[in-house]
Structures are given as structure tokens and as C-alpha cells.
CSV table of C-alpha atoms and ligand atoms in Angstrom, one decimal:
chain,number,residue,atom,x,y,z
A,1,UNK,CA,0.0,0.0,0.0
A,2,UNK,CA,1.2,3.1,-0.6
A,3,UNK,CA,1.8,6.2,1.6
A,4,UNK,CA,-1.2,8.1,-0.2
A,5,UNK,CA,-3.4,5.1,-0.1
A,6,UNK,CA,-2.5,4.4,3.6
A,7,UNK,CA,-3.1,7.7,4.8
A,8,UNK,CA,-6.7,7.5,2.8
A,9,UNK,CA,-7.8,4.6,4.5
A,10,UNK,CA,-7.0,5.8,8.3
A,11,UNK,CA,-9.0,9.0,7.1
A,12,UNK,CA,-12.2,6.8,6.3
A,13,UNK,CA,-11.7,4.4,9.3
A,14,UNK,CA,-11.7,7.4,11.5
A,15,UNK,CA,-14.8,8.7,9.6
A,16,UNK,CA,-16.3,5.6,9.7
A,17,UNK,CA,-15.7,5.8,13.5
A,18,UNK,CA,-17.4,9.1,13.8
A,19,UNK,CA,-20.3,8.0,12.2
A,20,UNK,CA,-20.6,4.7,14.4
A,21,UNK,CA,-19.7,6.9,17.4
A,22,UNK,CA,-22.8,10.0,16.2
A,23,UNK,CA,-25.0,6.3,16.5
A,24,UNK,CA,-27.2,7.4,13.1
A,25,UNK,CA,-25.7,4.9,10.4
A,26,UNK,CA,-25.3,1.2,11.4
A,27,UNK,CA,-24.9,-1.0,8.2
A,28,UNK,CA,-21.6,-1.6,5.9
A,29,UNK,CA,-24.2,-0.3,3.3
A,30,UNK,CA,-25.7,2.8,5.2
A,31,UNK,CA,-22.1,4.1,6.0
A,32,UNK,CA,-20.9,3.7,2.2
A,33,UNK,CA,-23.5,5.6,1.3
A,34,UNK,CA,-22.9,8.4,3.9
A,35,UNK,CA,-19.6,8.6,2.7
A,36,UNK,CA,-19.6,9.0,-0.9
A,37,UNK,CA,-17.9,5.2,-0.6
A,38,UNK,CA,-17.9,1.8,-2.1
A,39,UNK,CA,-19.1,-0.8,0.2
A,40,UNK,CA,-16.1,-3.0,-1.0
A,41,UNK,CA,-14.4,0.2,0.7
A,42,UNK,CA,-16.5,-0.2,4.2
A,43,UNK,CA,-16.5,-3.8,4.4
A,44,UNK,CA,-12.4,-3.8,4.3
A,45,UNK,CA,-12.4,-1.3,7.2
A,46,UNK,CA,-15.5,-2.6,9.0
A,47,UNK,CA,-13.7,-6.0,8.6
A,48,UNK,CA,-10.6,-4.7,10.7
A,49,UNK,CA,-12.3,-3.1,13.0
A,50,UNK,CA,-14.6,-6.7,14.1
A,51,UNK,CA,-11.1,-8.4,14.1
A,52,UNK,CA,-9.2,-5.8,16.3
A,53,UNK,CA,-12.8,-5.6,18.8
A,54,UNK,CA,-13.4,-2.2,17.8
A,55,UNK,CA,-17.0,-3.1,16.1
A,56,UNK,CA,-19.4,-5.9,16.7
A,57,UNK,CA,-21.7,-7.4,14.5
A,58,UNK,CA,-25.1,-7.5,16.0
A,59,UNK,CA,-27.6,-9.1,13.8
A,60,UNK,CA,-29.9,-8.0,10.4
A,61,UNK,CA,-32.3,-5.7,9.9
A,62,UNK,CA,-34.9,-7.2,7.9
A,63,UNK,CA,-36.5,-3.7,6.0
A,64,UNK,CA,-39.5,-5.2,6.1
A,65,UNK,CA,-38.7,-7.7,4.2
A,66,UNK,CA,-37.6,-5.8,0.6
A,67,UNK,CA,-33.8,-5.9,-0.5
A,68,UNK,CA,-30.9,-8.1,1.2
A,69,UNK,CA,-31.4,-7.7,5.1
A,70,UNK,CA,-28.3,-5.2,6.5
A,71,UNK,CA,-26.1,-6.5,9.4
A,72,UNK,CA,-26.3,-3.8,12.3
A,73,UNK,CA,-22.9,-3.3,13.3
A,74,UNK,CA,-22.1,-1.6,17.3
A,75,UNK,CA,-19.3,0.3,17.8
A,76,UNK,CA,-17.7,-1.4,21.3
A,77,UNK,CA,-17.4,2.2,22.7
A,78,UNK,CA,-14.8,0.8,25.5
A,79,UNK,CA,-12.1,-0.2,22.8
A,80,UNK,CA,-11.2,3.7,22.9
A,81,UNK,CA,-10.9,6.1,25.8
A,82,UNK,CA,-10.3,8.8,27.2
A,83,UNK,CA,-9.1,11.2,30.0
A,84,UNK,CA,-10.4,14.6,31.2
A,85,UNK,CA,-9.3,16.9,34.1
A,86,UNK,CA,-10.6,20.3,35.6
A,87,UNK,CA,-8.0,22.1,37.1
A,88,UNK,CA,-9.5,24.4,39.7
A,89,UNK,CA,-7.4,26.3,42.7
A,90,UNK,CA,-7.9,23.6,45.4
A,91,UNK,CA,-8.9,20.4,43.5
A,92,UNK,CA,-8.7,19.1,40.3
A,93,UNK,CA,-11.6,17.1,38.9
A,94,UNK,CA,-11.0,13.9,36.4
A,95,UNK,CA,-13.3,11.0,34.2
A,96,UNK,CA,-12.1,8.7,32.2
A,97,UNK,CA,-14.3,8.0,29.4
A,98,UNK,CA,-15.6,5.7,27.1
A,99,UNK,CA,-15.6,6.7,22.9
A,100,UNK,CA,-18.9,7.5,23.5
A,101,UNK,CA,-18.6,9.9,26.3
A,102,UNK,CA,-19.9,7.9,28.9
A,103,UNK,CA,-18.3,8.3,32.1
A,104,UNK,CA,-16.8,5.2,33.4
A,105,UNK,CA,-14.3,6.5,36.4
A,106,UNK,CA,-14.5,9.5,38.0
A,107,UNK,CA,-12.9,11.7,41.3
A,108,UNK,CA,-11.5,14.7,42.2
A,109,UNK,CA,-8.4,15.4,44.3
A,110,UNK,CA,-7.5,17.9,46.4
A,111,UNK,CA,-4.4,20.5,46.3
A,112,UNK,CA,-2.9,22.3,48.9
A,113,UNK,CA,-1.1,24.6,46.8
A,114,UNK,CA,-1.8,25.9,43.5
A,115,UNK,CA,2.3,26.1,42.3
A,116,UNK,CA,2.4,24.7,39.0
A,117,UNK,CA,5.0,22.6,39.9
A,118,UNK,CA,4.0,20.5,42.7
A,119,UNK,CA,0.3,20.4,40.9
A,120,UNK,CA,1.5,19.0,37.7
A,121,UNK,CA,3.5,16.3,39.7
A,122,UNK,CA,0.9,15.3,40.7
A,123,UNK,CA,-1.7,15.3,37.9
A,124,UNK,CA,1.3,13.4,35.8
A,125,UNK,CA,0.7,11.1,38.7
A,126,UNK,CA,-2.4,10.4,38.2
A,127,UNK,CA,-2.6,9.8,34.9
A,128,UNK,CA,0.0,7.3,34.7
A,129,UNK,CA,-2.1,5.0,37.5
A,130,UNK,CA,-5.2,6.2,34.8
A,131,UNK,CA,-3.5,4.9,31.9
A,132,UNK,CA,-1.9,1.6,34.0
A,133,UNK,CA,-5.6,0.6,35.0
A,134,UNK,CA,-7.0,2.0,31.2
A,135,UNK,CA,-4.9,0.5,28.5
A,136,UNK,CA,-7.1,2.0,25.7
A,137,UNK,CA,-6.7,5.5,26.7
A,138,UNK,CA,-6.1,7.2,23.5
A,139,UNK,CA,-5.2,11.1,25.2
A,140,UNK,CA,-5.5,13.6,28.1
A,141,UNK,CA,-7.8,16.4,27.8
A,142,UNK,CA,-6.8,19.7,30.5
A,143,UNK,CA,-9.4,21.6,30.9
A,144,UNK,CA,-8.1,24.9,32.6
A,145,UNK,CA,-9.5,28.5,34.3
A,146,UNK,CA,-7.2,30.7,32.2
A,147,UNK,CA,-5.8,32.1,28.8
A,148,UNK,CA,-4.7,29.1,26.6
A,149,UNK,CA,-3.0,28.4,23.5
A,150,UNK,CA,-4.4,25.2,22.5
A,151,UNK,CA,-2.2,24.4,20.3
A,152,UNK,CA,1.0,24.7,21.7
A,153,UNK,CA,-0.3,23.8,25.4
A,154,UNK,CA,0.7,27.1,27.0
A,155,UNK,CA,-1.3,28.3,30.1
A,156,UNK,CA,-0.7,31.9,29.8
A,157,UNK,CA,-2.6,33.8,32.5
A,158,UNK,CA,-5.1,32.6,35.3
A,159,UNK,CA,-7.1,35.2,37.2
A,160,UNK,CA,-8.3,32.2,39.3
A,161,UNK,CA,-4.7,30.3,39.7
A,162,UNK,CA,-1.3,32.1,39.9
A,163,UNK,CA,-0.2,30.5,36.9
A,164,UNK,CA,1.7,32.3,34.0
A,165,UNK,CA,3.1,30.6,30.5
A,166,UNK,CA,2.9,27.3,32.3
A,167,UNK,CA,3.9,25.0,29.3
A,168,UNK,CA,1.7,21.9,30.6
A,169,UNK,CA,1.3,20.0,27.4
A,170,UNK,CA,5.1,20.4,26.9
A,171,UNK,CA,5.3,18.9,30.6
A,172,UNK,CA,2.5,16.1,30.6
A,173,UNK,CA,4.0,14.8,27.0
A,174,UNK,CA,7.0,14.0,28.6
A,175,UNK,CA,6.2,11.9,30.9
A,176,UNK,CA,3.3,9.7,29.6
A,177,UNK,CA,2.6,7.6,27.3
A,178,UNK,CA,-0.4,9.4,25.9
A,179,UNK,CA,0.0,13.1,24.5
A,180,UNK,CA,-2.3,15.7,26.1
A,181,UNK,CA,-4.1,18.6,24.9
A,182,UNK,CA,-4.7,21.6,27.2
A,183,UNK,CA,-8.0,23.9,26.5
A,184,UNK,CA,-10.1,27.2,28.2
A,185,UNK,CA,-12.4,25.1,30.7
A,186,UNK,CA,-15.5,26.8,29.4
A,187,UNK,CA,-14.2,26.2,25.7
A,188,UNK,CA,-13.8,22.6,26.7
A,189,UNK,CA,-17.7,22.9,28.6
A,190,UNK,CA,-18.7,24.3,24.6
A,191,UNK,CA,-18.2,21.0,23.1
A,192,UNK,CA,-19.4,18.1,25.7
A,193,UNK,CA,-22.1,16.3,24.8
A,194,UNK,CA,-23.5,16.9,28.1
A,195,UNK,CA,-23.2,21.0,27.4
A,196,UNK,CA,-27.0,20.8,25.7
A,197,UNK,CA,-26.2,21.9,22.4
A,198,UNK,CA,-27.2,20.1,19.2
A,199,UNK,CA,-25.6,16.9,19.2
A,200,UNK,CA,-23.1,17.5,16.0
A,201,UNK,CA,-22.5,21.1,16.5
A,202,UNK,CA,-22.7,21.6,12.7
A,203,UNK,CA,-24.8,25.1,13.4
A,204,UNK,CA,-23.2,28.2,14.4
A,205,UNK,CA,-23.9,28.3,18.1
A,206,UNK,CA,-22.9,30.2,21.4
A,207,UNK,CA,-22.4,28.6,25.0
A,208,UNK,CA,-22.5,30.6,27.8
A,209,UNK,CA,-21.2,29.6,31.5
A,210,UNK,CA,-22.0,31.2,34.6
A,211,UNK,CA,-19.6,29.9,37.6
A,212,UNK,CA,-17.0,30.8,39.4
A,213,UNK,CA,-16.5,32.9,36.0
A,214,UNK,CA,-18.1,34.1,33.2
A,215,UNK,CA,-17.0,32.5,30.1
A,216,UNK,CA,-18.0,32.0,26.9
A,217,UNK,CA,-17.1,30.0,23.2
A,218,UNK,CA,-18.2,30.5,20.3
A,219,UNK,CA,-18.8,27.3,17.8
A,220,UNK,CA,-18.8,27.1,14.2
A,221,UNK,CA,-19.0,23.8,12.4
A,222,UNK,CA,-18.3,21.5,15.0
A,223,UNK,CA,-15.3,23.6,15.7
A,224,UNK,CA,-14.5,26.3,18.9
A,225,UNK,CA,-13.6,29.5,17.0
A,226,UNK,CA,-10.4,31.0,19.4
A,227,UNK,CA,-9.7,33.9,17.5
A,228,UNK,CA,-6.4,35.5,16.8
A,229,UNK,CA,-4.8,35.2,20.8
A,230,UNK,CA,-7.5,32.6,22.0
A,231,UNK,CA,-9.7,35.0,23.4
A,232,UNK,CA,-12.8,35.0,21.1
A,233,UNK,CA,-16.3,34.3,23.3
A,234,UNK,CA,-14.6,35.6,26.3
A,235,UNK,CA,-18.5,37.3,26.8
A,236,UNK,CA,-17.6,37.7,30.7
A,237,UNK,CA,-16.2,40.6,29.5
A,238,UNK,CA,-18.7,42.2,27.6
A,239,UNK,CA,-19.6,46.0,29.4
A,240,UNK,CA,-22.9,45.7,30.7
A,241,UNK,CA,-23.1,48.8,33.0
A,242,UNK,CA,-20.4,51.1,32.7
A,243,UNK,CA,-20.4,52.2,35.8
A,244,UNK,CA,-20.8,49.0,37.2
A,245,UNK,CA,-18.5,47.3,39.7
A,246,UNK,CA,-14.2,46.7,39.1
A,247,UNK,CA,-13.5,43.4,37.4
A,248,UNK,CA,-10.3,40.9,37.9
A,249,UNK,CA,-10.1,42.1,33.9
A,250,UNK,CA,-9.5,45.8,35.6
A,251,UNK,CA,-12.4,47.0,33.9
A,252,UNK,CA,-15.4,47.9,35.1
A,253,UNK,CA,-19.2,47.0,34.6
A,254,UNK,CA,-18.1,43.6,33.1
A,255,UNK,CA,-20.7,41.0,33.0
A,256,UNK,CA,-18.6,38.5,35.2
A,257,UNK,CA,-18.7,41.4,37.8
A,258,UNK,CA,-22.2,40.7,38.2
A,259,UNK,CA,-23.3,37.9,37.5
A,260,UNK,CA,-20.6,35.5,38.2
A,261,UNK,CA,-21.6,33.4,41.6
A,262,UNK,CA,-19.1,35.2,43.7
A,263,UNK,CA,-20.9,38.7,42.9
A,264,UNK,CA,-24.3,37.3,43.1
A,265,UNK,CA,-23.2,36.0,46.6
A,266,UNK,CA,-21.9,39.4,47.7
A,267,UNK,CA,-25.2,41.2,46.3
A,268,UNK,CA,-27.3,38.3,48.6
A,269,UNK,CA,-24.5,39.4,51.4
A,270,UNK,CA,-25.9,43.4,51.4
A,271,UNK,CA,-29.5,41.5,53.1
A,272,UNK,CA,-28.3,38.6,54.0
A,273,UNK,CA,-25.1,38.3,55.7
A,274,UNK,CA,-25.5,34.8,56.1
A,275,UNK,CA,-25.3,34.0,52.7
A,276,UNK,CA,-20.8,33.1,52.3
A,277,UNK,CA,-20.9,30.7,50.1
A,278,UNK,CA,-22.8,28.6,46.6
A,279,UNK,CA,-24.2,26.3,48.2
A,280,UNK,CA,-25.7,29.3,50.9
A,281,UNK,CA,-26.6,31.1,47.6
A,282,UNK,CA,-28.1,27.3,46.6
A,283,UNK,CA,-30.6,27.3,49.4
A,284,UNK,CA,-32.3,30.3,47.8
A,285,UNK,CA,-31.9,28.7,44.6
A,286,UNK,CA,-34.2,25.7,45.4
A,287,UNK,CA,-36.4,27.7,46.9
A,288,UNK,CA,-36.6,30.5,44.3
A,289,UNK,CA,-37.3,32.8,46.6
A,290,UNK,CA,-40.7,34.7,47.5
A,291,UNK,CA,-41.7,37.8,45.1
A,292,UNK,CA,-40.3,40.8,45.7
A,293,UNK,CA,-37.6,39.4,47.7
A,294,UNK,CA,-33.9,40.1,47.9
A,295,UNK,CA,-33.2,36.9,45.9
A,296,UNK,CA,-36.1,37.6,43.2
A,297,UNK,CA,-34.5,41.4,42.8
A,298,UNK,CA,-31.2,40.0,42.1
A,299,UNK,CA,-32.1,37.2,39.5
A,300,UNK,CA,-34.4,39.4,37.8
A,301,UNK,CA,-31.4,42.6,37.3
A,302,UNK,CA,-28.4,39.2,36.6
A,303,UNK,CA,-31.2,38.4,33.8
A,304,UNK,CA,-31.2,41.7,32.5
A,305,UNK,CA,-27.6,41.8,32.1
A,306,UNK,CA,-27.5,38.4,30.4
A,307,UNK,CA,-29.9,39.3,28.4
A,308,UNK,CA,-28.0,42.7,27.6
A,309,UNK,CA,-24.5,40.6,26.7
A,310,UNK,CA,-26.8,38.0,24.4
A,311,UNK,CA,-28.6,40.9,22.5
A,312,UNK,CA,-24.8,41.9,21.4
A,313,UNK,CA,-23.6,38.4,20.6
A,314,UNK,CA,-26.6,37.6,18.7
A,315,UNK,CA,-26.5,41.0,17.0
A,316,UNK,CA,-23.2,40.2,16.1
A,317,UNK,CA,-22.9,36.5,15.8
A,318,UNK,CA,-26.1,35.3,14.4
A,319,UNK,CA,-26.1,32.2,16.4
A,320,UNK,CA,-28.5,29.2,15.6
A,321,UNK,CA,-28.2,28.2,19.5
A,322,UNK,CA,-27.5,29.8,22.3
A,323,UNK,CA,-27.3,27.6,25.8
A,324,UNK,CA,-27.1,29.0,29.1
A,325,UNK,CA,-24.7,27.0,31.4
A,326,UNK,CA,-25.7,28.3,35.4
A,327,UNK,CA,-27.1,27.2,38.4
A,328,UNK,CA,-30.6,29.0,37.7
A,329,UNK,CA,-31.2,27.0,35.1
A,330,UNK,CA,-34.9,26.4,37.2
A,331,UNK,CA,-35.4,29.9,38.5
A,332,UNK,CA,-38.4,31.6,36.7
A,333,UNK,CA,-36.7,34.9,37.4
A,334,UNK,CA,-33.9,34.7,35.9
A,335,UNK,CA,-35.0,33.1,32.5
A,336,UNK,CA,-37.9,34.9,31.7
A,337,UNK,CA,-35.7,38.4,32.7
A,338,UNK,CA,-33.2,37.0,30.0
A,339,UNK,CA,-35.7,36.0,27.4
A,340,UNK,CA,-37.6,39.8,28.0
A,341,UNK,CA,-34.3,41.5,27.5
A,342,UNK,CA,-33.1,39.8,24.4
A,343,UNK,CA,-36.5,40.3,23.0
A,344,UNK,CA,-36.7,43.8,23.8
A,345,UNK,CA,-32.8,44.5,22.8
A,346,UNK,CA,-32.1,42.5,19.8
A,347,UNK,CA,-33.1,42.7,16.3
A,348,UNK,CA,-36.8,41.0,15.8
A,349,UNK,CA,-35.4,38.3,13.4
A,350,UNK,CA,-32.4,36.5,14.2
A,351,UNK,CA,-34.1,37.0,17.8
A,352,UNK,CA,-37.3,34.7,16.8
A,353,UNK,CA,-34.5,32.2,15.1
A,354,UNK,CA,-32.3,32.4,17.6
A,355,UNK,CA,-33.0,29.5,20.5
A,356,UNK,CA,-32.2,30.0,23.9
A,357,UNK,CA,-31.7,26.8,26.2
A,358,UNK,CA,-31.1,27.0,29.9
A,359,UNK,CA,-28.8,24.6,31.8
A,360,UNK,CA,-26.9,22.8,34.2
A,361,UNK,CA,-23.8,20.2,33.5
A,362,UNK,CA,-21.7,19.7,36.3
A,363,UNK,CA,-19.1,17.6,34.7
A,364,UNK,CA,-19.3,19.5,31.7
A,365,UNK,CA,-15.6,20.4,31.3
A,366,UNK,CA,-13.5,17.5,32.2
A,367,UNK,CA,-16.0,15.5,29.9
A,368,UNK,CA,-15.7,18.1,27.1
A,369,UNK,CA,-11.5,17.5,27.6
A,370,UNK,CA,-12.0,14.0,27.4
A,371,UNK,CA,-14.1,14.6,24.4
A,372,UNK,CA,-11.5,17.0,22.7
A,373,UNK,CA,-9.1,13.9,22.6
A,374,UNK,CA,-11.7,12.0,20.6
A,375,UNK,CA,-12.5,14.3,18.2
A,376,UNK,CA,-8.5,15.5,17.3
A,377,UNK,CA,-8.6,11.5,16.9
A,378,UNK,CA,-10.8,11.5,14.5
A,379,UNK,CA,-9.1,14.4,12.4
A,380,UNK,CA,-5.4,12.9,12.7
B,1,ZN,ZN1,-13.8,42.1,33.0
């Protein structure tokens, strides 16, 4: 075989794998056709991937009983994984997948410090036991709180960690067996399966998170768009009130400077002194609160702004999708503030085709690392 001819058949068994993997096709015959292939072509590849366990052969579909019947084939989603991390100030967060995102191990561990050093020891630690116990781990996906350059693996800036131009892939790749790829944690959030937007990501759509942070990404055929430095989507910075509070950015009136959990929990603070911490912001949050109350006031003026920041990036961005990552994805308040604002800001059209989806993941990122791996997989 040829180099050409090689390199042509791993890109249509890795197609043919993201087809399986998407779950819509299931025959020899149905994948040819999806492919613009020959289903000489499939069969070879299909045939390789039975003998090395990668796909199982489950039986024919009849088609009601017109045509040959079609053998249904099953991708064994275990033949391939995966590894995702969080990186957060005092833990770190990690899955190990399966090629179909399902989460088959799972933890977090705790750090005293934040140094880079000691905290990449140990994350090169744990991956190693990872990969020891999961043979078929195929990469390491870093999702991290801070300016990245995904493709070289630098950790430029943290507001949330102290650490600057960290070169972690550089680092991790030296030491395992695996390589790793390093990403923004809400870009990583963007594309997880879990992250409630459309299950190919072949529209244009935005995902925003409200956390610790306020991040954003911005997705465009499957793909997170990071701009010229990596900082496209970063809507937490989006001027909402100009007059508005000091960020971390130094700026003030920045959306993450209201909204994010930490300012939400110091606006609660002004009534309630009690409230410290999320999950004392969280007891409000089950209960929703009574009308008119302190809690009510504060969702309804954190929708506003939201709503302010989506008019903008619909305005701007056209998005088919936009899905709103946040602890009040059940608060009445909040939602219906957003959805009034962006109706009363934004233009009528791409306002009626724009849909807006309200949510909560909680291992959205370290899935969406783990994910990452798959995907650049499937493109190698
Ligand atoms: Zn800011």
C-alpha cells in the first residue's frame, strides 16, 4: 500500500468511527452511502475493525422484508478512551471516558497549593495510575481556568490560579505515554455532549457559563472559533453597566462582575449576611425565593444583564443556538428576565430564530476535555 493510499484509509476508518460513534448509520451499506464510498471500501475497514474488537456485528435488519437484510454493526465504545481533568485552585476534577462519552471513572483530588509545579506532579501522577488501570486510553484532555494556546499547550494567564506561561502540554507529553491537549475550561464545557447543544455542533452556536466565571465560546461547524490570541467568546467581559463594579479584567461593569456566583453572593450578602458561600446562595436557589424578595430582585437585574450581553452576541454573531450554562437554570426569574431582555434589545429576526436553552452540567468540562481527545482522533 502506498503512503497516499495508507493515509486514505486511516481518514475513512476514522470517519467511519465518527459516524458509528454519532449512533445514526449502522450498516456496511448505510455508512458507504454516507460517505460517498464503495461498500467494498466499508467492508475492508469494517472488517478490521470486528477483528481488532473495535465493532461488533449485532444481527440484520430485515427492511420489512424488501432488499438483502443489512447487518447492524455496534461500535464497542470501550475499545477507545479517554481522559479529562478540571483544574480548579484547590482540586482538580477527572473521568475517564468511554468513545462515546460515557463516564466510566470518576474523582477529584484535592491541592494544597496551586504552584504549578507540585500540581502538575501530581496530575502526571495520576494519569500514569489512569493509563496503567485503562490501557485504551487514546489522550488527556486539561481543561483549565485561564488564557490558553491550545495548540502549543501554553497556560498563559489565570485570574483564578497564579499560573503564567505554564507550558503543561510540553510537561505532561514528557512523561506519559499518551499526549495531552490543554484547553479554556468553558471552551472545553462548549463541546461536551453533556453541554445541551445540538448533538453534532454543525450550526453556528454560542455557549455561555455562569460559575466561578463568566465565560463563553463561540462554535462554528463543529469547531470552537479562538480567534487570533484565543480570546474570542470571552463574553464575561462584555460591558454591561459602565459604571458597574471593578472586574479581575481591571475594567469595570463587566458582565462577570455581576453575574458570576461570587458577585451574586456578595449582592445576597448586602441582606443577608449569612449568605458566604454557593451552596448558601443554593438554598435560595431551590427555593426560588418569595416575590419581591432580595433573591427575586437580584435574578431578575443578573437576567437583565445576560440578556444585555446575548442581544450583542446575537447582534453580532447570528447564532442558531445559544445555551445557558448556570445554576438557575430552574429559577423563573432569571429566565424569563433573560428571554424579555433579548426580545426587547435584539433585532426581531435573528431573535425569533435564535433559540435559547437554559442549563446545568456539572461535569461538563472534564467531559468536554476528554471529548477534545476524541475528536483530534478522529481528524489525525
Ligand atoms: Zn472584565
Amino acid at each position: 500500500m502506498s503512503k497516499g493510499t495508507a493515509l486514505l484509509r486511516q481518514q475513512n476508518e476514522k470517519r467511519t468511527l465518527a459516524l458509528l460513534r454519532a449512533g445514526k448509520h449502522s450498516s456496511r451499506q448505510e455508512i458507504a452511502a454516507a460517505l460517498g464510498l464503495s461498500k467494498n471500501t466499508i467492508s475492508l475497514i469494517v472488517d478490521k475493525f470486528i477483528k481488532d474488537g473495535v465493532v461488533k456485528e449485532i444481527g440484520a435488519d430485515e427492511q420489512g422484508g424488501v432488499g438483502r437484510p443489512r447487518i447492524q454493526l455496534r461500535l464497542q465504545a470501550e475499545a477507545y478512551k479517554s481522559i479529562g481533568i478540571l483544574i480548579q485552585h484547590s482540586y482538580f476534577q477527572y473521568v475517564v471516558t468511554d468513545y462515546c462519552q460515557a463516564v466510566l471513572d470518576k474523582g477529584s483530588v484535592p491541592m494544597e497549593t496551586d504552584d504549578p509545579e507540585p500540581y502538575i506532579g501530581k496530575l502526571i501522577h495520576l494519569c500514569s495510575e489512569l493509563i496503567r488501570q485503562h490501557p485504551e486510553v487514546l489522550g488527556i484532555g486539561i481543561a483549565v481556568p485561564a488564557l490558553v494556546d491550545p495548540i502549543e499547550g501554553v497556560v498563559h494567564f489565570s485570574s483564578h490560579l497564579s499560573w503564567r506561561n505554564v507550558r503543561l502540554k510540553e510537561r505532561m507529553d514528557s512523561s506519559l505515554p499518551v499526549t495531552t491537549k490543554v484547553l479554556n475550561l468553558v471552551k472545553a464545557a462548549a463541546i461536551a455532549p453533556s453541554s445541551g447543544l445540538p448533538a453534532e455542533h454543525s450550526s453556528n452556536s454560542f455557549y455561555l457559563r455562569m460559575d466561578e466565571g463568566v465565560g463563553g465560546a463561540h462554535i462554528i461547524d463543529s469547531q470552537i472559533y479562538s480567534g487570533a490570541s484565543w480570546t474570542a467568546g470571552e463574553a464575561g467581559h462584555l460591558c454591561v453597566e459602565p459604571e458597574g463594579p471593578l472586574c479581575s479584567c481591571g475594567q469595570r461593569g463587566c458582565l462577570e462582575a455581576l453575574v458570576s456566583i461570587p458577585a451574586m453572593v456578595r449582592q445576597m450578602q448586602q441582606q443577608h449576611p449569612d449568605v458566604q458561600t454557593e451552596d448558601d446562595l443554593g438554598r435560595y436557589i431551590a427555593e426560588e425565593g418569595t416575590e419581591g424578595s432580595r433573591f427575586q430582585e437580584i435574578m431578575d437585574k443578573s437576567g437583565q444583564y445576560v440578556g444585555m450581553a446575548l442581544s450583542q452576541i446575537i447582534l453580532l454573531l447570528n447564532p442558531g443556538h445559544i445555551v445557558i450554562d448556570s445554576p438557575f437554570h430552574e429559577v423563573d426569574a432569571f429566565k424569563q428576565s433573560v428571554l424579555s431582555t433579548v426580545d426587547r434589545r435584539a433585532l426581531k429576526l435573528p431573535t425569533e430564530k435564535t433559540s435559547i436553552l437554559f442549563i446545568k452540567s456539572s461535569y461538563a468540562s472534564s467531559v468536554g476535555a476528554a471529548f477534545a481527545v476524541i475528536l483530534d482522533f478522529e481528524k489525525e
